PDB file of C-alpha atoms in Angstrom:
ATOM      1  CA  MET A   1     124.412  86.227  90.273  1.00  0.00           C
ATOM      2  CA  SER A   2     126.054  86.157  93.697  1.00  0.00           C
ATOM      3  CA  GLN A   3     129.324  87.339  92.140  1.00  0.00           C
ATOM      4  CA  GLN A   4     127.824  90.496  90.659  1.00  0.00           C
ATOM      5  CA  ALA A   5     129.369  93.650  92.067  1.00  0.00           C
ATOM      6  CA  ILE A   6     128.504  97.340  91.989  1.00  0.00           C
ATOM      7  CA  THR A   7     131.518  98.810  90.217  1.00  0.00           C
ATOM      8  CA  PRO A   8     132.383 102.446  89.437  1.00  0.00           C
ATOM      9  CA  GLU A   9     131.798 101.630  85.761  1.00  0.00           C
ATOM     10  CA  LEU A  10     128.267 100.436  86.497  1.00  0.00           C
ATOM     11  CA  CYS A  11     127.514 103.578  88.503  1.00  0.00           C
ATOM     12  CA  ASP A  12     128.890 105.736  85.682  1.00  0.00           C
ATOM     13  CA  TRP A  13     126.600 103.943  83.211  1.00  0.00           C
ATOM     14  CA  ILE A  14     123.553 104.476  85.430  1.00  0.00           C
ATOM     15  CA  ALA A  15     124.424 108.161  85.812  1.00  0.00           C
ATOM     16  CA  GLU A  16     124.782 108.533  82.026  1.00  0.00           C
ATOM     17  CA  GLN A  17     121.385 106.935  81.461  1.00  0.00           C
ATOM     18  CA  SER A  18     119.797 109.241  84.014  1.00  0.00           C
ATOM     19  CA  ARG A  19     121.384 112.344  82.443  1.00  0.00           C
ATOM     20  CA  ALA A  20     120.044 111.191  79.085  1.00  0.00           C
ATOM     21  CA  GLY A  21     116.531 111.416  80.528  1.00  0.00           C
ATOM     22  CA  HIS A  22     115.763 107.746  81.114  1.00  0.00           C
ATOM     23  CA  PRO A  23     113.577 107.252  84.233  1.00  0.00           C
ATOM     24  CA  SER A  24     114.921 104.993  86.949  1.00  0.00           C
ATOM     25  CA  GLN A  25     112.343 102.272  86.323  1.00  0.00           C
ATOM     26  CA  ASN A  26     113.529 102.017  82.684  1.00  0.00           C
ATOM     27  CA  ILE A  27     117.157 101.798  83.789  1.00  0.00           C
ATOM     28  CA  LEU A  28     116.190  99.048  86.219  1.00  0.00           C
ATOM     29  CA  ALA A  29     114.329  97.166  83.478  1.00  0.00           C
ATOM     30  CA  ALA A  30     117.384  97.359  81.228  1.00  0.00           C
ATOM     31  CA  MET A  31     119.610  95.966  83.965  1.00  0.00           C
ATOM     32  CA  LEU A  32     117.227  93.113  84.692  1.00  0.00           C
ATOM     33  CA  GLY A  33     117.057  92.345  80.973  1.00  0.00           C
ATOM     34  CA  SER A  34     120.844  92.079  80.945  1.00  0.00           C
ATOM     35  CA  GLY A  35     120.818  89.515  83.715  1.00  0.00           C
ATOM     36  CA  TRP A  36     121.429  91.630  86.802  1.00  0.00           C
ATOM     37  CA  ASP A  37     120.072  90.382  90.112  1.00  0.00           C
ATOM     38  CA  GLU A  38     117.204  92.678  91.094  1.00  0.00           C
ATOM     39  CA  ALA A  39     118.388  93.403  94.633  1.00  0.00           C
ATOM     40  CA  ILE A  40     121.884  94.332  93.392  1.00  0.00           C
ATOM     41  CA  ALA A  41     120.453  96.428  90.555  1.00  0.00           C
ATOM     42  CA  ARG A  42     118.311  98.396  92.985  1.00  0.00           C
ATOM     43  CA  GLN A  43     121.246  98.931  95.328  1.00  0.00           C
ATOM     44  CA  ALA A  44     123.280 100.273  92.400  1.00  0.00           C
ATOM     45  CA  LEU A  45     120.483 102.650  91.427  1.00  0.00           C
ATOM     46  CA  ALA A  46     120.127 103.856  95.014  1.00  0.00           C
ATOM     47  CA  ARG A  47     123.872 104.373  95.380  1.00  0.00           C
ATOM     48  CA  THR A  48     124.104 106.296  92.129  1.00  0.00           C
ATOM     49  CA  LEU A  49     120.875 108.273  92.106  1.00  0.00           C
ATOM     50  CA  GLY A  50     120.334 108.630  95.831  1.00  0.00           C
ATOM     51  CA  GLN A  51     116.927 106.963  95.812  1.00  0.00           C
ATOM     52  CA  SER A  52     115.342 103.676  94.804  1.00  0.00           C
ATOM     53  CA  ALA A  53     113.651 103.239  91.453  1.00  0.00           C
ATOM     54  CA  THR A  54     110.034 104.259  91.861  1.00  0.00           C
ATOM     55  CA  LEU A  55     107.118 102.037  91.008  1.00  0.00           C
ATOM     56  CA  THR A  56     104.701 102.940  88.258  1.00  0.00           C
ATOM     57  CA  ALA A  57     101.903 104.872  89.972  1.00  0.00           C
ATOM     58  CA  PRO A  58      98.241 104.615  88.997  1.00  0.00           C
ATOM     59  CA  ALA A  59      96.465 107.557  87.382  1.00  0.00           C
ATOM     60  CA  GLY A  60      95.992 110.413  89.833  1.00  0.00           C
ATOM     61  CA  ALA A  61      98.692 109.223  92.217  1.00  0.00           C
ATOM     62  CA  THR A  62     101.519 111.359  93.523  1.00  0.00           C
ATOM     63  CA  PRO A  63     104.735 110.438  91.672  1.00  0.00           C
ATOM     64  CA  GLY A  64     107.790 109.172  93.493  1.00  0.00           C
ATOM     65  CA  LEU A  65     107.996 108.199  97.145  1.00  0.00           C
ATOM     66  CA  PRO A  66     107.614 110.022 100.456  1.00  0.00           C
ATOM     67  CA  GLU A  67     111.038 111.338 101.381  1.00  0.00           C
ATOM     68  CA  PRO A  68     112.373 113.832 103.941  1.00  0.00           C
ATOM     69  CA  ASP A  69     114.657 116.537 102.601  1.00  0.00           C
ATOM     70  CA  LEU A  70     118.074 115.042 103.184  1.00  0.00           C
ATOM     71  CA  SER A  71     119.695 116.817 100.232  1.00  0.00           C
ATOM     72  CA  ARG A  72     122.036 118.723 102.578  1.00  0.00           C
ATOM     73  CA  PHE A  73     121.841 116.167 105.369  1.00  0.00           C
ATOM     74  CA  ALA A  74     121.025 118.884 107.866  1.00  0.00           C
ATOM     75  CA  PRO A  75     120.880 117.436 111.405  1.00  0.00           C
ATOM     76  CA  VAL A  76     117.569 119.202 112.070  1.00  0.00           C
ATOM     77  CA  LEU A  77     114.646 119.379 109.624  1.00  0.00           C
ATOM     78  CA  ASP A  78     111.761 121.843 109.579  1.00  0.00           C
ATOM     79  CA  ALA A  79     108.512 119.900 109.985  1.00  0.00           C
ATOM     80  CA  GLY A  80     106.295 122.970 109.821  1.00  0.00           C
ATOM     81  CA  ASP A  81     105.469 123.507 113.473  1.00  0.00           C
ATOM     82  CA  ARG A  82     108.417 121.707 115.059  1.00  0.00           C
ATOM     83  CA  PRO A  83     112.104 121.022 114.372  1.00  0.00           C
ATOM     84  CA  VAL A  84     112.839 117.305 114.052  1.00  0.00           C
ATOM     85  CA  LYS A  85     116.288 115.753 114.416  1.00  0.00           C
ATOM     86  CA  VAL A  86     117.759 113.195 112.009  1.00  0.00           C
ATOM     87  CA  VAL A  87     119.488 110.436 113.966  1.00  0.00           C
ATOM     88  CA  MET A  88     120.322 107.982 111.171  1.00  0.00           C
ATOM     89  CA  ALA A  89     119.606 107.544 107.471  1.00  0.00           C
ATOM     90  CA  LEU A  90     120.106 104.514 105.252  1.00  0.00           C
ATOM     91  CA  ARG A  91     119.747 104.808 101.477  1.00  0.00           C
ATOM     92  CA  GLN A  92     118.960 101.228 100.473  1.00  0.00           C
ATOM     93  CA  PRO A  93     116.531 100.385 101.783  1.00  0.00           C
ATOM     94  CA  ARG A  94     115.462 103.897 102.664  1.00  0.00           C
ATOM     95  CA  VAL A  95     115.281 103.975 106.460  1.00  0.00           C
ATOM     96  CA  VAL A  96     115.435 107.181 108.506  1.00  0.00           C
ATOM     97  CA  VAL A  97     115.340 107.467 112.296  1.00  0.00           C
ATOM     98  CA  PHE A  98     114.039 110.754 113.717  1.00  0.00           C
ATOM     99  CA  ALA A  99     114.288 112.181 117.230  1.00  0.00           C
ATOM    100  CA  ASP A 100     111.765 114.494 118.885  1.00  0.00           C
ATOM    101  CA  LEU A 101     109.105 114.087 116.241  1.00  0.00           C
ATOM    102  CA  LEU A 102     106.519 114.346 119.024  1.00  0.00           C
ATOM    103  CA  SER A 103     106.750 116.072 122.376  1.00  0.00           C
ATOM    104  CA  GLY A 104     106.241 114.118 125.560  1.00  0.00           C
ATOM    105  CA  GLU A 105     102.889 115.817 126.065  1.00  0.00           C
ATOM    106  CA  GLU A 106     101.754 114.847 122.560  1.00  0.00           C
ATOM    107  CA  CYS A 107     102.738 111.215 123.151  1.00  0.00           C
ATOM    108  CA  ASP A 108     100.833 111.139 126.436  1.00  0.00           C
ATOM    109  CA  GLY A 109      97.829 112.794 124.801  1.00  0.00           C
ATOM    110  CA  ILE A 110      97.612 110.211 122.016  1.00  0.00           C
ATOM    111  CA  ILE A 111      97.872 107.355 124.520  1.00  0.00           C
ATOM    112  CA  ALA A 112      95.085 108.894 126.621  1.00  0.00           C
ATOM    113  CA  LEU A 113      92.822 109.243 123.570  1.00  0.00           C
ATOM    114  CA  ALA A 114      93.514 105.698 122.417  1.00  0.00           C
ATOM    115  CA  THR A 115      93.273 103.861 125.741  1.00  0.00           C
ATOM    116  CA  GLN A 116      89.475 103.592 125.832  1.00  0.00           C
ATOM    117  CA  ARG A 117      89.228 102.181 122.301  1.00  0.00           C
ATOM    118  CA  LEU A 118      91.795  99.377 122.274  1.00  0.00           C
ATOM    119  CA  SER A 119      90.968  95.887 121.019  1.00  0.00           C
ATOM    120  CA  ARG A 120      93.046  92.906 119.840  1.00  0.00           C
ATOM    121  CA  SER A 121      95.030  93.879 116.744  1.00  0.00           C
ATOM    122  CA  GLU A 122      94.161  92.200 113.457  1.00  0.00           C
ATOM    123  CA  THR A 123      95.828  91.672 110.082  1.00  0.00           C
ATOM    124  CA  VAL A 124      94.490  91.224 106.551  1.00  0.00           C
ATOM    125  CA  ALA A 125      92.502  87.982 106.455  1.00  0.00           C
ATOM    126  CA  THR A 126      94.445  85.017 105.109  1.00  0.00           C
ATOM    127  CA  GLY A 127      91.766  83.580 102.851  1.00  0.00           C
ATOM    128  CA  GLY A 128      89.788  86.535 101.590  1.00  0.00           C
ATOM    129  CA  ASP A 129      88.470  90.021 102.280  1.00  0.00           C
ATOM    130  CA  GLY A 130      88.460  91.643 105.706  1.00  0.00           C
ATOM    131  CA  SER A 131      90.762  91.206 108.677  1.00  0.00           C
ATOM    132  CA  GLU A 132      91.369  88.647 111.389  1.00  0.00           C
ATOM    133  CA  VAL A 133      93.271  88.046 114.612  1.00  0.00           C
ATOM    134  CA  ASN A 134      96.724  86.650 113.846  1.00  0.00           C
ATOM    135  CA  ALA A 135      99.039  84.847 116.275  1.00  0.00           C
ATOM    136  CA  ALA A 136     101.998  86.734 114.752  1.00  0.00           C
ATOM    137  CA  ARG A 137     100.610  90.031 116.082  1.00  0.00           C
ATOM    138  CA  THR A 138     100.067  90.003 119.828  1.00  0.00           C
ATOM    139  CA  SER A 139      99.139  93.618 120.525  1.00  0.00           C
ATOM    140  CA  ASP A 140      96.058  95.715 121.211  1.00  0.00           C
ATOM    141  CA  GLY A 141      95.237  98.570 118.878  1.00  0.00           C
ATOM    142  CA  MET A 142      92.854 101.140 117.457  1.00  0.00           C
ATOM    143  CA  PHE A 143      92.601 103.550 114.517  1.00  0.00           C
ATOM    144  CA  PHE A 144      91.963 107.280 114.555  1.00  0.00           C
ATOM    145  CA  GLU A 145      90.076 108.835 111.694  1.00  0.00           C
ATOM    146  CA  ARG A 146      92.288 111.234 109.773  1.00  0.00           C
ATOM    147  CA  GLY A 147      92.016 114.656 111.444  1.00  0.00           C
ATOM    148  CA  GLU A 148      89.770 113.246 114.176  1.00  0.00           C
ATOM    149  CA  THR A 149      90.999 115.643 116.904  1.00  0.00           C
ATOM    150  CA  ALA A 150      93.096 118.797 117.002  1.00  0.00           C
ATOM    151  CA  LEU A 151      96.061 116.797 118.333  1.00  0.00           C
ATOM    152  CA  ILE A 152      95.806 114.133 115.631  1.00  0.00           C
ATOM    153  CA  GLN A 153      95.392 116.805 112.954  1.00  0.00           C
ATOM    154  CA  ARG A 154      98.517 118.626 114.170  1.00  0.00           C
ATOM    155  CA  VAL A 155     100.615 115.463 114.191  1.00  0.00           C
ATOM    156  CA  GLU A 156      99.399 114.437 110.729  1.00  0.00           C
ATOM    157  CA  GLY A 157     100.252 117.851 109.324  1.00  0.00           C
ATOM    158  CA  ARG A 158     103.745 117.580 110.787  1.00  0.00           C
ATOM    159  CA  ILE A 159     104.238 114.141 109.230  1.00  0.00           C
ATOM    160  CA  ALA A 160     103.077 115.403 105.822  1.00  0.00           C
ATOM    161  CA  ALA A 161     105.533 118.306 105.989  1.00  0.00           C
ATOM    162  CA  LEU A 162     108.439 116.172 107.206  1.00  0.00           C
ATOM    163  CA  LEU A 163     108.008 113.422 104.607  1.00  0.00           C
ATOM    164  CA  ARG A 164     106.835 115.786 101.850  1.00  0.00           C
ATOM    165  CA  TRP A 165     103.790 113.660 101.094  1.00  0.00           C
ATOM    166  CA  PRO A 166     100.190 114.881 100.765  1.00  0.00           C
ATOM    167  CA  LEU A 167      98.237 114.660 103.999  1.00  0.00           C
ATOM    168  CA  ASP A 168      95.290 113.013 102.253  1.00  0.00           C
ATOM    169  CA  HIS A 169      97.596 110.240 100.974  1.00  0.00           C
ATOM    170  CA  GLY A 170      97.882 108.848 104.500  1.00  0.00           C
ATOM    171  CA  GLU A 171      95.783 106.349 106.394  1.00  0.00           C
ATOM    172  CA  GLY A 172      94.504 107.294 109.845  1.00  0.00           C
ATOM    173  CA  LEU A 173      96.992 106.856 112.680  1.00  0.00           C
ATOM    174  CA  GLN A 174      96.959 103.402 114.244  1.00  0.00           C
ATOM    175  CA  VAL A 175      97.935 103.151 117.914  1.00  0.00           C
ATOM    176  CA  LEU A 176      99.231  99.856 119.311  1.00  0.00           C
ATOM    177  CA  ARG A 177      99.980  98.753 122.862  1.00  0.00           C
ATOM    178  CA  TYR A 178     102.367  95.842 123.426  1.00  0.00           C
ATOM    179  CA  SER A 179     102.311  94.220 126.876  1.00  0.00           C
ATOM    180  CA  PRO A 180     105.258  92.192 128.238  1.00  0.00           C
ATOM    181  CA  GLY A 181     105.936  89.316 125.845  1.00  0.00           C
ATOM    182  CA  ALA A 182     103.902  90.850 123.021  1.00  0.00           C
ATOM    183  CA  GLU A 183     105.475  91.154 119.587  1.00  0.00           C
ATOM    184  CA  TYR A 184     104.794  91.544 115.877  1.00  0.00           C
ATOM    185  CA  GLN A 185     106.713  88.973 113.886  1.00  0.00           C
ATOM    186  CA  PRO A 186     108.560  90.119 110.724  1.00  0.00           C
ATOM    187  CA  HIS A 187     106.279  91.113 107.863  1.00  0.00           C
ATOM    188  CA  TYR A 188     105.908  93.563 104.966  1.00  0.00           C
ATOM    189  CA  ASP A 189     103.530  96.536 105.051  1.00  0.00           C
ATOM    190  CA  TYR A 190     102.659  96.596 101.352  1.00  0.00           C
ATOM    191  CA  PHE A 191      99.609  94.688 100.166  1.00  0.00           C
ATOM    192  CA  ASP A 192     100.446  91.368  98.522  1.00  0.00           C
ATOM    193  CA  PRO A 193      99.314  91.573  94.861  1.00  0.00           C
ATOM    194  CA  ALA A 194      98.458  87.862  94.952  1.00  0.00           C
ATOM    195  CA  HIS A 195      96.130  88.169  97.938  1.00  0.00           C
ATOM    196  CA  ALA A 196      92.389  87.853  97.336  1.00  0.00           C
ATOM    197  CA  SER A 197      91.507  91.110  99.110  1.00  0.00           C
ATOM    198  CA  THR A 198      94.225  93.326  97.615  1.00  0.00           C
ATOM    199  CA  ALA A 199      92.230  94.524  94.589  1.00  0.00           C
ATOM    200  CA  ASN A 200      89.530  95.937  96.858  1.00  0.00           C
ATOM    201  CA  ILE A 201      92.051  97.464  99.265  1.00  0.00           C
ATOM    202  CA  LEU A 202      93.887  99.261  96.453  1.00  0.00           C
ATOM    203  CA  ARG A 203      90.700 101.082  95.426  1.00  0.00           C
ATOM    204  CA  ARG A 204      91.101 103.205  98.563  1.00  0.00           C
ATOM    205  CA  GLY A 205      94.301 104.993  97.620  1.00  0.00           C
ATOM    206  CA  GLY A 206      96.524 102.482  95.855  1.00  0.00           C
ATOM    207  CA  GLN A 207      99.497 100.677  97.354  1.00  0.00           C
ATOM    208  CA  ARG A 208     101.240 101.618 100.540  1.00  0.00           C
ATOM    209  CA  VAL A 209     104.593 103.239  99.766  1.00  0.00           C
ATOM    210  CA  GLY A 210     105.878 104.241 103.186  1.00  0.00           C
ATOM    211  CA  THR A 211     105.592 103.584 106.902  1.00  0.00           C
ATOM    212  CA  LEU A 212     106.293 105.826 109.889  1.00  0.00           C
ATOM    213  CA  VAL A 213     106.382 104.195 113.327  1.00  0.00           C
ATOM    214  CA  ILE A 214     106.303 106.693 116.209  1.00  0.00           C
ATOM    215  CA  TYR A 215     107.261 105.591 119.717  1.00  0.00           C
ATOM    216  CA  LEU A 216     104.843 106.973 122.301  1.00  0.00           C
ATOM    217  CA  ASN A 217     106.807 105.703 125.316  1.00  0.00           C
ATOM    218  CA  THR A 218     110.097 104.053 126.183  1.00  0.00           C
ATOM    219  CA  PRO A 219     109.680 100.469 127.458  1.00  0.00           C
ATOM    220  CA  ALA A 220     112.032  99.348 130.209  1.00  0.00           C
ATOM    221  CA  ALA A 221     113.480  96.565 128.010  1.00  0.00           C
ATOM    222  CA  GLY A 222     112.854  95.001 124.597  1.00  0.00           C
ATOM    223  CA  GLY A 223     110.434  96.129 121.923  1.00  0.00           C
ATOM    224  CA  SER A 224     112.874  97.281 119.257  1.00  0.00           C
ATOM    225  CA  THR A 225     111.804  97.599 115.625  1.00  0.00           C
ATOM    226  CA  ILE A 226     113.830  95.029 113.717  1.00  0.00           C
ATOM    227  CA  PHE A 227     114.776  94.809 110.028  1.00  0.00           C
ATOM    228  CA  PRO A 228     116.057  91.234 109.610  1.00  0.00           C
ATOM    229  CA  ASP A 229     117.211  91.601 105.985  1.00  0.00           C
ATOM    230  CA  ILE A 230     119.663  94.363 106.848  1.00  0.00           C
ATOM    231  CA  GLY A 231     120.474  93.525 110.469  1.00  0.00           C
ATOM    232  CA  LEU A 232     119.073  96.764 111.882  1.00  0.00           C
ATOM    233  CA  ASP A 233     117.436  97.244 115.294  1.00  0.00           C
ATOM    234  CA  VAL A 234     115.820 100.591 116.162  1.00  0.00           C
ATOM    235  CA  ALA A 235     115.363 101.267 119.869  1.00  0.00           C
ATOM    236  CA  PRO A 236     111.914 102.497 120.935  1.00  0.00           C
ATOM    237  CA  VAL A 237     112.473 105.930 122.502  1.00  0.00           C
ATOM    238  CA  LYS A 238     109.562 108.174 123.437  1.00  0.00           C
ATOM    239  CA  GLY A 239     108.929 110.864 120.807  1.00  0.00           C
ATOM    240  CA  ASN A 240     111.267 109.274 118.249  1.00  0.00           C
ATOM    241  CA  ALA A 241     110.203 107.558 115.023  1.00  0.00           C
ATOM    242  CA  VAL A 242     111.497 105.301 112.264  1.00  0.00           C
ATOM    243  CA  PHE A 243     110.470 105.849 108.636  1.00  0.00           C
ATOM    244  CA  PHE A 244     110.952 103.486 105.715  1.00  0.00           C
ATOM    245  CA  SER A 245     109.668 103.446 102.138  1.00  0.00           C
ATOM    246  CA  TYR A 246     109.172 100.754  99.520  1.00  0.00           C
ATOM    247  CA  ASP A 247     108.798 101.394  95.810  1.00  0.00           C
ATOM    248  CA  ARG A 248     107.031  98.155  94.923  1.00  0.00           C
ATOM    249  CA  PRO A 249     105.238  95.277  96.664  1.00  0.00           C
ATOM    250  CA  HIS A 250     108.204  92.909  96.554  1.00  0.00           C
ATOM    251  CA  PRO A 251     110.732  91.449  99.046  1.00  0.00           C
ATOM    252  CA  ALA A 252     113.518  93.050  96.989  1.00  0.00           C
ATOM    253  CA  THR A 253     112.672  96.283  98.815  1.00  0.00           C
ATOM    254  CA  GLN A 254     114.353  94.749 101.911  1.00  0.00           C
ATOM    255  CA  THR A 255     111.645  96.228 104.144  1.00  0.00           C
ATOM    256  CA  LEU A 256     110.900  93.082 106.110  1.00  0.00           C
ATOM    257  CA  HIS A 257     110.408  94.357 109.655  1.00  0.00           C
ATOM    258  CA  GLY A 258     108.836  93.468 112.968  1.00  0.00           C
ATOM    259  CA  GLY A 259     108.459  94.404 116.612  1.00  0.00           C
ATOM    260  CA  SER A 260     110.638  92.323 118.926  1.00  0.00           C
ATOM    261  CA  PRO A 261     109.048  91.039 122.148  1.00  0.00           C
ATOM    262  CA  VAL A 262     108.653  93.502 124.988  1.00  0.00           C
ATOM    263  CA  VAL A 263     110.760  92.208 127.889  1.00  0.00           C
ATOM    264  CA  GLU A 264     109.711  94.639 130.600  1.00  0.00           C
ATOM    265  CA  GLY A 265     107.027  97.294 130.760  1.00  0.00           C
ATOM    266  CA  GLU A 266     104.719  98.257 127.888  1.00  0.00           C
ATOM    267  CA  LYS A 267     105.405  99.640 124.418  1.00  0.00           C
ATOM    268  CA  TRP A 268     103.071 102.130 122.753  1.00  0.00           C
ATOM    269  CA  VAL A 269     103.470 103.107 119.103  1.00  0.00           C
ATOM    270  CA  ALA A 270     101.531 105.142 116.554  1.00  0.00           C
ATOM    271  CA  THR A 271     101.867 104.071 112.926  1.00  0.00           C
ATOM    272  CA  LYS A 272     101.150 106.144 109.837  1.00  0.00           C
ATOM    273  CA  TRP A 273     100.938 104.285 106.524  1.00  0.00           C
ATOM    274  CA  LEU A 274     101.316 106.334 103.339  1.00  0.00           C
ATOM    275  CA  ARG A 275      99.522 105.505 100.102  1.00  0.00           C
ATOM    276  CA  GLN A 276     100.198 106.262  96.423  1.00  0.00           C
ATOM    277  CA  GLY A 277      96.960 108.199  96.056  1.00  0.00           C
ATOM    278  CA  VAL A 278      94.195 109.812  98.082  1.00  0.00           C
ATOM    279  CA  PHE A 279      93.087 107.491 100.872  1.00  0.00           C
ATOM    280  CA  ASN A 280      89.358 107.599 101.580  1.00  0.00           C
TER     281      ASN A 280
END
């Protein structure tokens, strides 16, 4: 499998299948049935079709994945009430870095709202339902209800417009504060299908399909968002954000990511997770 290569002939075949009306998930299944390594097959699909093969969505879910309009690769995108700059875009995995998603005043406002409600961050419980404190996540955090304040509502509307994903398909914003030495070790954001609590979690909107991490300040040193599988580090710059999507709950999406330790100062981030269906 390690010797498999994405050749022009393979890309031509994928393009022919797509023109014939075969959905990307069927093309992927055919490649896997022929012995292709899944990661290479997905890279070939992304290179040829410009997006990753989408997962099969449950009834009532929005098809496809959240995705900014990069069809013309314009350096500035219209996010409804604010122009947002595109700094970098990677096709496979889909990772996009934005600049000036939030103003400095909006970042400061979210921090001020969140400060009084912080508690030790938790993750999905290891052995069952619920959540628990995890040594891999050494931050303090809180959640806003969707549309809780005028500021939160404005930011959520901007995110929905930028990523072209329904507003009600998003979880409430989570704000995290990382003190010096704090980190979040590499992990995936999708819900593990094998986990005991996943079935209950999925009843509230289906799987997660995308993540947007917004930097609310610029730490003096450290605190980058890291993607170990692809060797990418994204610097935390106030008002900027990194977006990534994942079409299935599987490591083949190459969306393993984490927050590297803060070396000096604090790091504040706001995270928006996007679901397949209406989150309630």
